[in-house]
Structure formats: structure tokens, C-alpha cells
PDB file of C-alpha atoms in Angstrom:
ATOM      1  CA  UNK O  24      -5.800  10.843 -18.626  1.00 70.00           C
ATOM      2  CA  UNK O  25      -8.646   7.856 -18.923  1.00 82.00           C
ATOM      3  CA  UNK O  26      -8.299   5.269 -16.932  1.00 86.00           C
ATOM      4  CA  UNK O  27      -7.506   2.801 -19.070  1.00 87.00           C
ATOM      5  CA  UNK O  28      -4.913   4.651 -19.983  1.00 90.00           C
ATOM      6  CA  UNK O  29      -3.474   5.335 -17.146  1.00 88.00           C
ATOM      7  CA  UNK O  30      -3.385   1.361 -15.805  1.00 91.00           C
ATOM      8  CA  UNK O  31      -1.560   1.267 -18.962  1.00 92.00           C
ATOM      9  CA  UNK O  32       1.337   3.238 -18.692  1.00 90.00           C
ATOM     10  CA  UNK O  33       1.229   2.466 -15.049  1.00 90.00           C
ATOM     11  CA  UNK O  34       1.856  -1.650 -15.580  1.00 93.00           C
ATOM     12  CA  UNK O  35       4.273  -0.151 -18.260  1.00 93.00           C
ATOM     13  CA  UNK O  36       6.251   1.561 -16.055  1.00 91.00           C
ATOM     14  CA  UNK O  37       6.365  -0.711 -12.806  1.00 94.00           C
ATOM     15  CA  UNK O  38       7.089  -3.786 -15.818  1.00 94.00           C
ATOM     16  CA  UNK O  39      10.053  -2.065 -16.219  1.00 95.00           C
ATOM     17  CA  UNK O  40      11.364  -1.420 -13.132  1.00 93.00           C
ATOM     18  CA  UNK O  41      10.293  -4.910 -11.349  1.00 95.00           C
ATOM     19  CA  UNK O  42      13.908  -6.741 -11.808  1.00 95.00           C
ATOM     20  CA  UNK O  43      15.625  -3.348  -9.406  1.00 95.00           C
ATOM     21  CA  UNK O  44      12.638  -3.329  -7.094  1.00 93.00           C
ATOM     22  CA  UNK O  45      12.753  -6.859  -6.146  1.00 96.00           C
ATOM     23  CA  UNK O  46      16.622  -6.175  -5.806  1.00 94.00           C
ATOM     24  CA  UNK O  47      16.018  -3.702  -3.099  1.00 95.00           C
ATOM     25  CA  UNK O  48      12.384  -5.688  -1.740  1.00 96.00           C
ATOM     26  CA  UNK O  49      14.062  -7.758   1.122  1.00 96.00           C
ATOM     27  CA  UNK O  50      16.447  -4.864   2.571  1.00 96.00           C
ATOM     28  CA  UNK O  51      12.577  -2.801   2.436  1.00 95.00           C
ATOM     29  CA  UNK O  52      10.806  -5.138   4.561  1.00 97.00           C
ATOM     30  CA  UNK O  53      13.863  -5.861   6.536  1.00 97.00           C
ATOM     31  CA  UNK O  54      15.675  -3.149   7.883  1.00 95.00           C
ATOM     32  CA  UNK O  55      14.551   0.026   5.990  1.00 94.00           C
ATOM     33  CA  UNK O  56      11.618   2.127   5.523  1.00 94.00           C
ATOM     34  CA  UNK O  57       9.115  -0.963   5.875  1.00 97.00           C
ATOM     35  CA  UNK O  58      10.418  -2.803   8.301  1.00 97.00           C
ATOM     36  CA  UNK O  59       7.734  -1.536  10.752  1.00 97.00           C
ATOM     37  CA  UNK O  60       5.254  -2.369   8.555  1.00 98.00           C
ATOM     38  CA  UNK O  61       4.256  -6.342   9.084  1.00 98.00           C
ATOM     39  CA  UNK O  62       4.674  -6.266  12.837  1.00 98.00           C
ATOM     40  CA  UNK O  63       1.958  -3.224  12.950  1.00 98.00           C
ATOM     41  CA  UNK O  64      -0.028  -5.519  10.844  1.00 98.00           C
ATOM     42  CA  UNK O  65      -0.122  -8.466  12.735  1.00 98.00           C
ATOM     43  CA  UNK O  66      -1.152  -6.414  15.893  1.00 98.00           C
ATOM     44  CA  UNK O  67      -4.585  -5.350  14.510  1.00 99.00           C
ATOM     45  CA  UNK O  68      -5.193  -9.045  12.432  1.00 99.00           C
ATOM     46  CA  UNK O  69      -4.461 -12.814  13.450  1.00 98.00           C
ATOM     47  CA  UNK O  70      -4.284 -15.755  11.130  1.00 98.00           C
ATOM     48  CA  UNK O  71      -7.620 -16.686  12.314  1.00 98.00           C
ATOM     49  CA  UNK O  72      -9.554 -13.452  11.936  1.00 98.00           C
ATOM     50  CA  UNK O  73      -9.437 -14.724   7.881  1.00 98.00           C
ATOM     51  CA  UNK O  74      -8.011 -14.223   4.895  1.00 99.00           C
ATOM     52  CA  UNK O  75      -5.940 -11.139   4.212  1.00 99.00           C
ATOM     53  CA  UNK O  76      -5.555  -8.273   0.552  1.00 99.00           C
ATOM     54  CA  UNK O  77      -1.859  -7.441  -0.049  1.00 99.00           C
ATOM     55  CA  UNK O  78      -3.373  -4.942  -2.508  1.00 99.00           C
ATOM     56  CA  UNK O  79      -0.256  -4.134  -4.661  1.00 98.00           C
ATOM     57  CA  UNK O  80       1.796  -6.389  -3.726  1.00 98.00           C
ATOM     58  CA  UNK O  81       4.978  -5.818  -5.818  1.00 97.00           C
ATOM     59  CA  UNK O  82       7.452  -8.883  -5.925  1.00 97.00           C
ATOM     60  CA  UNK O  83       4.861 -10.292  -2.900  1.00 97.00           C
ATOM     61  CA  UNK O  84       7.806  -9.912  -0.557  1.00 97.00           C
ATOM     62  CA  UNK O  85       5.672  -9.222   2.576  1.00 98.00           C
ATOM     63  CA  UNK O  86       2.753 -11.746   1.546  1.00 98.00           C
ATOM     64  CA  UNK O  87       5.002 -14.240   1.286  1.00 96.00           C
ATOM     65  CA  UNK O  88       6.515 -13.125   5.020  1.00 96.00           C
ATOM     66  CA  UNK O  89       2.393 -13.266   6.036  1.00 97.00           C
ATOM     67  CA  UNK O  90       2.126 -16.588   4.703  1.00 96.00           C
ATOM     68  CA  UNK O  91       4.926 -17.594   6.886  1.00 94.00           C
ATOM     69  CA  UNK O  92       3.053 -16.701   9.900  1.00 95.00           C
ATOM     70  CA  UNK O  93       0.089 -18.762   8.881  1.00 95.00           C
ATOM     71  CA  UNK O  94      -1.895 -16.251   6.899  1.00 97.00           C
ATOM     72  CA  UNK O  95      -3.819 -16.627   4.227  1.00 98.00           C
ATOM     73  CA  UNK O  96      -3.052 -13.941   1.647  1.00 98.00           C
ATOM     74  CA  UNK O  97      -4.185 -12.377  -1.917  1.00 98.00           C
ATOM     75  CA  UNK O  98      -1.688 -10.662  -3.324  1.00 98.00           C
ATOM     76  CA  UNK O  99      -2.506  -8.458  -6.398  1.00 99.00           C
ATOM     77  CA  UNK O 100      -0.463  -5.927  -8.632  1.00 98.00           C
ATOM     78  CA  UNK O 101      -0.713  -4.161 -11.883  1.00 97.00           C
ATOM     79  CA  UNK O 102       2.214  -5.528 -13.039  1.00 97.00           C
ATOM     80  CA  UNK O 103       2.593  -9.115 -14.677  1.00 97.00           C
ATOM     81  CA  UNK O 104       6.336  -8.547 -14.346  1.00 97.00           C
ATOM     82  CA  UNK O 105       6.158  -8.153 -10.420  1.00 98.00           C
ATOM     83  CA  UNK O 106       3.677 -10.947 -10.416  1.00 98.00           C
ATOM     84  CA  UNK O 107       6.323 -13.771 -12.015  1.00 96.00           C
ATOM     85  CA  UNK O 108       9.098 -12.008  -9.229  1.00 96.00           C
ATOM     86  CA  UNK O 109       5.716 -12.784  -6.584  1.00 96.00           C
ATOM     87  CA  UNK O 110       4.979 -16.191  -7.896  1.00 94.00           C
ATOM     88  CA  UNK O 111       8.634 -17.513  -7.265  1.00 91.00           C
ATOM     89  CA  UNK O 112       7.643 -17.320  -3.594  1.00 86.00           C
ATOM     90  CA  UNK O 113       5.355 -19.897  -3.516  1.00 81.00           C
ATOM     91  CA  UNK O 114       5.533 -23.294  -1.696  1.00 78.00           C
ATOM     92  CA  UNK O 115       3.896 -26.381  -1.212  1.00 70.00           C
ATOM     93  CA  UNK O 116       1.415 -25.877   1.750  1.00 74.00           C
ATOM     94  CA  UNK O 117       1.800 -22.173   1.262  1.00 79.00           C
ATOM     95  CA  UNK O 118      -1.481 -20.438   2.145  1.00 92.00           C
ATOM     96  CA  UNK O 119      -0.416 -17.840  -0.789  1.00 96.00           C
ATOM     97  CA  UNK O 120      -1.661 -16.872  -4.380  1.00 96.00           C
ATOM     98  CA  UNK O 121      -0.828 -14.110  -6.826  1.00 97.00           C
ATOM     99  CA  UNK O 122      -3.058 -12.557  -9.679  1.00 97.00           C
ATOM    100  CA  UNK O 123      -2.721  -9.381 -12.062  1.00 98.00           C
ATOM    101  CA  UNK O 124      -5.363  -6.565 -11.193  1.00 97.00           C
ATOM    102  CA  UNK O 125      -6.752  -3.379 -11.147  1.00 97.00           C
ATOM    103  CA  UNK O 126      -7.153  -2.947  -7.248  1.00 97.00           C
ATOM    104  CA  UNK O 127      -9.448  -0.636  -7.811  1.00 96.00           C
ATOM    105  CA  UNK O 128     -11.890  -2.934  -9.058  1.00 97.00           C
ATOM    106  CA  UNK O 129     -11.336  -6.784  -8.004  1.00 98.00           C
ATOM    107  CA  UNK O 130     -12.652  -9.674  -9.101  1.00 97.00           C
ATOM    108  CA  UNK O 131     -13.853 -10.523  -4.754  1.00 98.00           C
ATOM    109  CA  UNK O 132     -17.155 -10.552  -3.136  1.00 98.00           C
ATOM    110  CA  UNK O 133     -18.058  -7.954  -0.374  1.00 99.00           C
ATOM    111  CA  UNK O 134     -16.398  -8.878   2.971  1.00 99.00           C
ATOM    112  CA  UNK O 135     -13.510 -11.263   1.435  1.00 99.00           C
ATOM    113  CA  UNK O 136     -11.294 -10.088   3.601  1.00 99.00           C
ATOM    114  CA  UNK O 137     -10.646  -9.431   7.455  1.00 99.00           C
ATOM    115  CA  UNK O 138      -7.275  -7.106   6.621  1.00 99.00           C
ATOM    116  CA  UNK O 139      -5.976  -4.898   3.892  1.00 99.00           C
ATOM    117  CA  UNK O 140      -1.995  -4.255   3.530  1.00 99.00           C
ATOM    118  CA  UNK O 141      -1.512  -1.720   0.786  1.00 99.00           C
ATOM    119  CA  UNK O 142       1.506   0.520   1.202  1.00 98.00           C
ATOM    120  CA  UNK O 143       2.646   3.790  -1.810  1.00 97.00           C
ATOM    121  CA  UNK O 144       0.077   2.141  -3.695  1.00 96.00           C
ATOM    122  CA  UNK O 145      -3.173   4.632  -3.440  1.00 97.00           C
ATOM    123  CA  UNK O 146      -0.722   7.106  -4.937  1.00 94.00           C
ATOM    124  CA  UNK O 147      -0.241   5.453  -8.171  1.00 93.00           C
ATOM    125  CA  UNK O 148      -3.924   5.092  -8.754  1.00 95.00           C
ATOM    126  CA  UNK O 149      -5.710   7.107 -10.751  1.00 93.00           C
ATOM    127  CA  UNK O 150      -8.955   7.876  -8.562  1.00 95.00           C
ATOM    128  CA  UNK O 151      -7.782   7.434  -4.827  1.00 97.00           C
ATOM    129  CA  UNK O 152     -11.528   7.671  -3.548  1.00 98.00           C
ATOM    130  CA  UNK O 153     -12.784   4.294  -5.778  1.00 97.00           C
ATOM    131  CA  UNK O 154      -9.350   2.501  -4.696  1.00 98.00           C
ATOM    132  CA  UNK O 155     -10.848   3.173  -1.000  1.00 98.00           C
ATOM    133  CA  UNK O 156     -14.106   2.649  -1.816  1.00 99.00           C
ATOM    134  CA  UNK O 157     -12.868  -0.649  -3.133  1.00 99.00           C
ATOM    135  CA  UNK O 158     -10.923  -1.476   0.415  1.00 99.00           C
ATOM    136  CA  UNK O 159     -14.129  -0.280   2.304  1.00 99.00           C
ATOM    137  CA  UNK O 160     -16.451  -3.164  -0.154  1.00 99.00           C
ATOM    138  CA  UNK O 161     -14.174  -5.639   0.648  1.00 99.00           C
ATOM    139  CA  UNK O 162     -13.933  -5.663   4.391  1.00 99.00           C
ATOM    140  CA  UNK O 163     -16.284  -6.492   6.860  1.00 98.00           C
ATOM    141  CA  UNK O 164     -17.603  -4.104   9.661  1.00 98.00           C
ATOM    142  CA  UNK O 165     -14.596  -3.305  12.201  1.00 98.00           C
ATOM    143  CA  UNK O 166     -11.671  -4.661   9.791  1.00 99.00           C
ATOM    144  CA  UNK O 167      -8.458  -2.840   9.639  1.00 99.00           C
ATOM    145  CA  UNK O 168      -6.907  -1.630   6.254  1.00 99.00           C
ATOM    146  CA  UNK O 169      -3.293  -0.381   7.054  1.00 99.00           C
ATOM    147  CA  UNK O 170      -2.256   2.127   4.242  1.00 99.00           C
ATOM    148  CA  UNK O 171       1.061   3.812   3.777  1.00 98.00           C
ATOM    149  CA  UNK O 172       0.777   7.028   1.741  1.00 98.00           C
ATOM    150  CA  UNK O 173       4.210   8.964   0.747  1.00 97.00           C
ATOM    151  CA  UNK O 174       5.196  12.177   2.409  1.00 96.00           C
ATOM    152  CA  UNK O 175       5.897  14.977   0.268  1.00 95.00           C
ATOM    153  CA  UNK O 176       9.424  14.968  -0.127  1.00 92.00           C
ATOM    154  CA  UNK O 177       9.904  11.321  -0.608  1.00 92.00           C
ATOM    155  CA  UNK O 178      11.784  10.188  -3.414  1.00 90.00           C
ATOM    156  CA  UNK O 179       9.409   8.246  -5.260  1.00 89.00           C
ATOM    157  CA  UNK O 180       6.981  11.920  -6.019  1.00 91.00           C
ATOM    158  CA  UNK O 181       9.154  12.723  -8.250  1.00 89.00           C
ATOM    159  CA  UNK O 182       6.862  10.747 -10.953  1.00 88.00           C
ATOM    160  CA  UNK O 183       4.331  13.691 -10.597  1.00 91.00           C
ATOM    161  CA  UNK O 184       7.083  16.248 -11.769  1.00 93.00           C
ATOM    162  CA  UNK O 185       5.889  16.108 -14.981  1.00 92.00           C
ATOM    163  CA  UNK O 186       2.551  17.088 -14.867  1.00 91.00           C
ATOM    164  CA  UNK O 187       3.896  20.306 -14.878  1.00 93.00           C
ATOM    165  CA  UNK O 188       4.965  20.025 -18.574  1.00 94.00           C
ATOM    166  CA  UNK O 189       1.319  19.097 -18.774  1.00 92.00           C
ATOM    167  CA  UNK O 190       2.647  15.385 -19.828  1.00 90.00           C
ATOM    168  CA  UNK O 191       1.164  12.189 -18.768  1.00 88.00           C
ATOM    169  CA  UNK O 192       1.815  10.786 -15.428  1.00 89.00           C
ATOM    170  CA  UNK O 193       0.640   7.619 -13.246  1.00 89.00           C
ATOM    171  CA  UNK O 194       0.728   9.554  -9.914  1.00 89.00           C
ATOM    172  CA  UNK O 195      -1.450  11.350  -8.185  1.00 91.00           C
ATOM    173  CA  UNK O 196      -0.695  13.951  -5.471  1.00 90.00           C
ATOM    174  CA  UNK O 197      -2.610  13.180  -2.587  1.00 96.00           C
ATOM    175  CA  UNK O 198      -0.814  14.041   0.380  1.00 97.00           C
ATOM    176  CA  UNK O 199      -1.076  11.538   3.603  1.00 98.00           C
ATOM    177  CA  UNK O 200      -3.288  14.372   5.672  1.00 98.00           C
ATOM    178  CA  UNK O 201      -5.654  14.297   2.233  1.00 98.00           C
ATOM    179  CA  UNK O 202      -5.469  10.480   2.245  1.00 98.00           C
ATOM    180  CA  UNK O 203      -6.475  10.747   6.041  1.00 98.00           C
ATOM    181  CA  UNK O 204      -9.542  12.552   5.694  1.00 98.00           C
ATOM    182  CA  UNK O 205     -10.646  10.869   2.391  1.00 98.00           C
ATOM    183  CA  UNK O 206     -10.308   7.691   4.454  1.00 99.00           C
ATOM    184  CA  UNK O 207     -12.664   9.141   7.544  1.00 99.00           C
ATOM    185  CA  UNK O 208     -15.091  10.916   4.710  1.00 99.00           C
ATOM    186  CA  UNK O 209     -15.508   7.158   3.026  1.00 98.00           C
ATOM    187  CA  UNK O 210     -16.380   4.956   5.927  1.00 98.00           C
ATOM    188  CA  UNK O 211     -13.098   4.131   7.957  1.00 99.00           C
ATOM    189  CA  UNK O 212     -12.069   5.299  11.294  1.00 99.00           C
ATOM    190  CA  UNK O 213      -8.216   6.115  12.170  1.00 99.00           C
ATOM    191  CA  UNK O 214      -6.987   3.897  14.780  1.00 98.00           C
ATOM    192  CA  UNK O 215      -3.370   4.893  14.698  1.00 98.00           C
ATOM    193  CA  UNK O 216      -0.728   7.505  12.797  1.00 98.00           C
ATOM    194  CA  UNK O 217       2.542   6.155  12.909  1.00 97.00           C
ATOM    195  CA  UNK O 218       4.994   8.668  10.601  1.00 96.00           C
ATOM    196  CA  UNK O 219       8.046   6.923   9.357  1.00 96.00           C
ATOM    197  CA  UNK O 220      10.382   9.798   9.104  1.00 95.00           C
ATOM    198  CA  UNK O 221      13.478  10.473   6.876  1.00 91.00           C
ATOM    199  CA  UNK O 222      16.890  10.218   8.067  1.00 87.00           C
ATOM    200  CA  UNK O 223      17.395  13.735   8.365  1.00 87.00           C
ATOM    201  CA  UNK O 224      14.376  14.339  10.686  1.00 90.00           C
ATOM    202  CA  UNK O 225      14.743  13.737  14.474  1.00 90.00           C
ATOM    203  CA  UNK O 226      12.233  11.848  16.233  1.00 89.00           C
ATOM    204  CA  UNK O 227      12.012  13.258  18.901  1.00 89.00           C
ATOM    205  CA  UNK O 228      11.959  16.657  17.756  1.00 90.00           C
ATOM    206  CA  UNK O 229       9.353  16.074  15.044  1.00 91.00           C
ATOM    207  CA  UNK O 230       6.775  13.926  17.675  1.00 90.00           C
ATOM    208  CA  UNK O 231       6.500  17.952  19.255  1.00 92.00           C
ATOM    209  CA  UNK O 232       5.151  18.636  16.016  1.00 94.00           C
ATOM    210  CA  UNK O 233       1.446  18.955  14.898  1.00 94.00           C
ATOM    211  CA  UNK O 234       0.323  15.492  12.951  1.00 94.00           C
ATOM    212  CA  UNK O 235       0.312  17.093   9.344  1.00 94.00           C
ATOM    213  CA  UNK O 236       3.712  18.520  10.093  1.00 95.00           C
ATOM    214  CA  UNK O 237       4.711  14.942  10.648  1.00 96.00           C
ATOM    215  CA  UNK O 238       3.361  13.457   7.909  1.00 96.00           C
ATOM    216  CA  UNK O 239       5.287  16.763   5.734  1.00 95.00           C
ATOM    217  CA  UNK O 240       8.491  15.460   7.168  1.00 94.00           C
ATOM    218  CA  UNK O 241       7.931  12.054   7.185  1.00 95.00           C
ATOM    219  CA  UNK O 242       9.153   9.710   4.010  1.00 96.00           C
ATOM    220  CA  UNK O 243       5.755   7.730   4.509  1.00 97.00           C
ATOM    221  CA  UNK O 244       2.743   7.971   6.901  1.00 98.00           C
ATOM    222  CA  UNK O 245       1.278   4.715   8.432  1.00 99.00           C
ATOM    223  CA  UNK O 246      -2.478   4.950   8.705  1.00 99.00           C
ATOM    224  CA  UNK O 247      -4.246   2.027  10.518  1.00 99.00           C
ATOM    225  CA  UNK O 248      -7.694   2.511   9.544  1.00 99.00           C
ATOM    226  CA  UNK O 249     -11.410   0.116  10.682  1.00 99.00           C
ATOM    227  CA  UNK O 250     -13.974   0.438   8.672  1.00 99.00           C
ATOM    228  CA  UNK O 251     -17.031   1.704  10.838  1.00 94.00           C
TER     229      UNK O 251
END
């Protein structure tokens, strides 16, 4: 599929399901599969550090918890629908702002930012290595980029199913071990792996396992990454 096309059917498709995601966005970020997510964040960047890229940011749920801290944050998505959801978070004073994009290629010079948050994003691109490239153009030397790829068996793979009716689809299968060594083959480092696993999978049993067998069993994979 071109890429045009693909950004296409991929705004399409998210357009449509915006209203159920930002449903389900709070209870995310909250107390579910992303509630890890900001604190990690905030570890590696500070307020001061500069600006940072919620690089699809969905209903701008966790910018908007950023902003609250004092950051200064981008947010930009594919679709306009999760953009309007985004927009109703903004405030007076608010250090926030929402745009429509390709965040593959963004309208930012080199070095905009000093931190990247993009989590199951990569996977709905079309060409994971530009969408890095991209990340590694807009940071400077020793900023952090934290990514969150989808394990295997998560539920939201299922959009690749159909490739194997040879039909059109908006996601591609790069696993987090794949995303991992794209990332240290492109100019970033791995500073920490941090698996979020599914409920079924224990802890402590899976932490005895070798780091791509986490990532299989995991529902994401946290990567904090620095570009070298």
C-alpha cells in the first residue's frame, strides 16, 4: 500500500473509533496498561530540559497530564477526530497545543524537542524506520524518546489479521525485539526495558525469562531510548 494511502485509511479508521477510545483514555493512563507510563517519563525529562513530542497523541490524555506538571507539550495525531477530543483539554495558561500530522514527517526543526512520548503508535505507521528516523531529527544529542511497541498477543494486532487475505491494512508487524534493534541500528541507545505484562503472565516468573521472551508475553514493551 502507498503511503498516502495508507495515512488514509489509517485517519479513517482511528476517526472512527475516537468517541470509544477517549471513553476508555482516562482508566489507560490511570490504572491500566499505561499507568506506568508518565511517571517513567518524567524520570528521564524535567519541565526545564524543554519542550516535549506526544507523537500520537490520541484524545491528548497524557499531554494534557504533562502540561499539568509544567511541561510544555506538542501533541500530534493522524486523526482530526482525536484532535477535537485533544483540544477540549486545553486551558488558559496551559503550556499545551494540538495539530493533525503525519509523525513521520513534521512540520519542526531539528532538535525541537528534549523528549519524545509515543506509545502503539510506530505500529500503525507505515515505514517504522522513517517514523524513527523522524524521532532521532528531532531530538538533540542525549534526549530520551520513550516508545511503547505491542507484544504479540495484544489485542490491538489483530488489525494485521487481514493481510493474510492479502487486503489492506494500517499495521505493521514489527515486534518490540525488532523495534529494539531498529532503534540501536538508527542512532538511539536503550537505557531501560520495562515489559508491561498481561494479566495472565506472572511477574515474577516471566522476569526469569530471557528479554525477547518478555516482550512475547508482555501486552506492551517500554523502551526508554537516548539518542547517541
Amino acid at each position: 500500500m502507498a503511503h498516502s494511502e495508507w495515512i488514509t485509511q489509517a485517519a479513517d479508521e482511528w476517526n472512527k473509533r475516537a468517541a470509544s477510545w477517549h471513553e476508555e483514555s482516562a482508566g489507560r493512563w490511570e490504572k491500566g496498561s499505561r499507568k506506568r507510563i508518565l511517571p517513567l517519563l518524567t524520570t528521564y525529562v524535567k519541565p526545564e530540559d524543554g519542550p516535549l513530542l506526544d507523537a500520537g497523541c490520541g484524545d491528548g490524555y497524557a499531554s494534557w497530564k504533562l502540561a499539568l506538571q509544567g511541561y510544555t507539550v506538542e501533541g500530534v495525531d493522524l486523526s482530526t477526530e482525536m484532535i477535537e477530543w485533544a483540544q477540549k483539554h486545553m486551558t488558559d495558561g496551559a503550556k499545551l497545543h494540538f495539530q493533525q500530522g503525519d509523525i513521520s514527517s513534521l512540520p519542526f526543526a531539528d532538535e525541537t524537542f528534549a523528549g519524545i512520548l509515543s506509545i502503539n503508535v510506530v505500529e500503525f505507521t507505515p515505514f517504522p524506520l522513517k517514523t524513527l528516523r523522524e524521532f532521532h531529527r528531532l531530538l538533540p544529542r542525549n534526549g530520551h524518546l520513550l516508545l511503547g511497541i505491542l507484544g504479540p498477543t495484544a489485542g490491538p494486532r489483530a488489525f494485521s489479521y487481514r493481510r493474510l487475505y492479502d487486503e489492506s491494512i494500517i499495521q505493521n508487524t514489527m515486534m518490540p525485539w525488532e523495534a529494539k534493534q531498529l532503534a540501536e541500528e538508527n542512532g538511539f541507545t536503550t537505557v531501560e526495558m520495562i515489559p508491561v505484562y498481561k494479566e495472565a503472565i506472572s511477574p515474577e516468573i516471566a522476569a526469569s525469562l530471557p528479554e525477547d521472551l518478555q516482550q512475547a508475553v508482555s501486552f506492551m514493551t517500554l523502551f526508554v531510548l537516548k539518542k547517541a
